[in-house]
């Protein structure tokens, strides 16, 4: 694990959430991206070497919409930067960790990502992210 790459925060509406982070906390918005396969629109706000990623669902059946339905808005996942993601996934799987993705898939900002299932992490959705 190299560092915390980003923290994913589920919001109902990016345009309503952004003013707090941008105008009150003074973070800069470095861009937006829509990820069709994850059914989200993402805003990137760098903080030092890490980032806040604000996530708005684009589909009521998407994972972020379901998260908000069950838990409300808030921190949805924690992402660690790793090197050699495919190898790391093999090691985790071999040691019995429940993976949502056992192979890397494309994530925001050109990263390769995979999620670890919260049942193996004490309830936190953890993303591994290789850039
Ligand atoms: Zn993420």
Short mmCIF file of C-alpha atoms in Angstrom, two decimals, residues 34-42 55-65 105:
data_model
loop_
_atom_site.label_atom_id
_atom_site.label_comp_id
_atom_site.label_asym_id
_atom_site.label_seq_id
_atom_site.Cartn_x
_atom_site.Cartn_y
_atom_site.Cartn_z
CA UNK A 34 -18.77 10.18 -15.82
CA UNK A 35 -18.20 6.45 -15.36
CA UNK A 36 -20.92 4.54 -17.18
CA UNK A 37 -20.10 1.11 -15.74
CA UNK A 38 -20.19 2.39 -12.14
CA UNK A 39 -23.19 4.62 -12.83
CA UNK A 40 -21.60 7.70 -11.29
CA UNK A 41 -20.53 11.22 -12.08
CA UNK A 42 -17.35 12.15 -10.20
CA UNK A 55 -19.77 10.72 -6.32
CA UNK A 56 -23.25 11.36 -7.65
CA UNK A 57 -25.25 8.43 -8.95
CA UNK A 58 -26.49 8.60 -12.53
CA UNK A 59 -28.86 5.67 -12.06
CA UNK A 60 -31.26 4.88 -9.17
CA UNK A 61 -30.07 1.24 -9.30
CA UNK A 62 -26.37 2.16 -9.15
CA UNK A 63 -24.14 1.38 -6.14
CA UNK A 64 -23.91 5.00 -4.98
CA UNK A 65 -27.68 5.47 -5.14
CA UNK A 105 -11.04 -2.76 -14.16
#
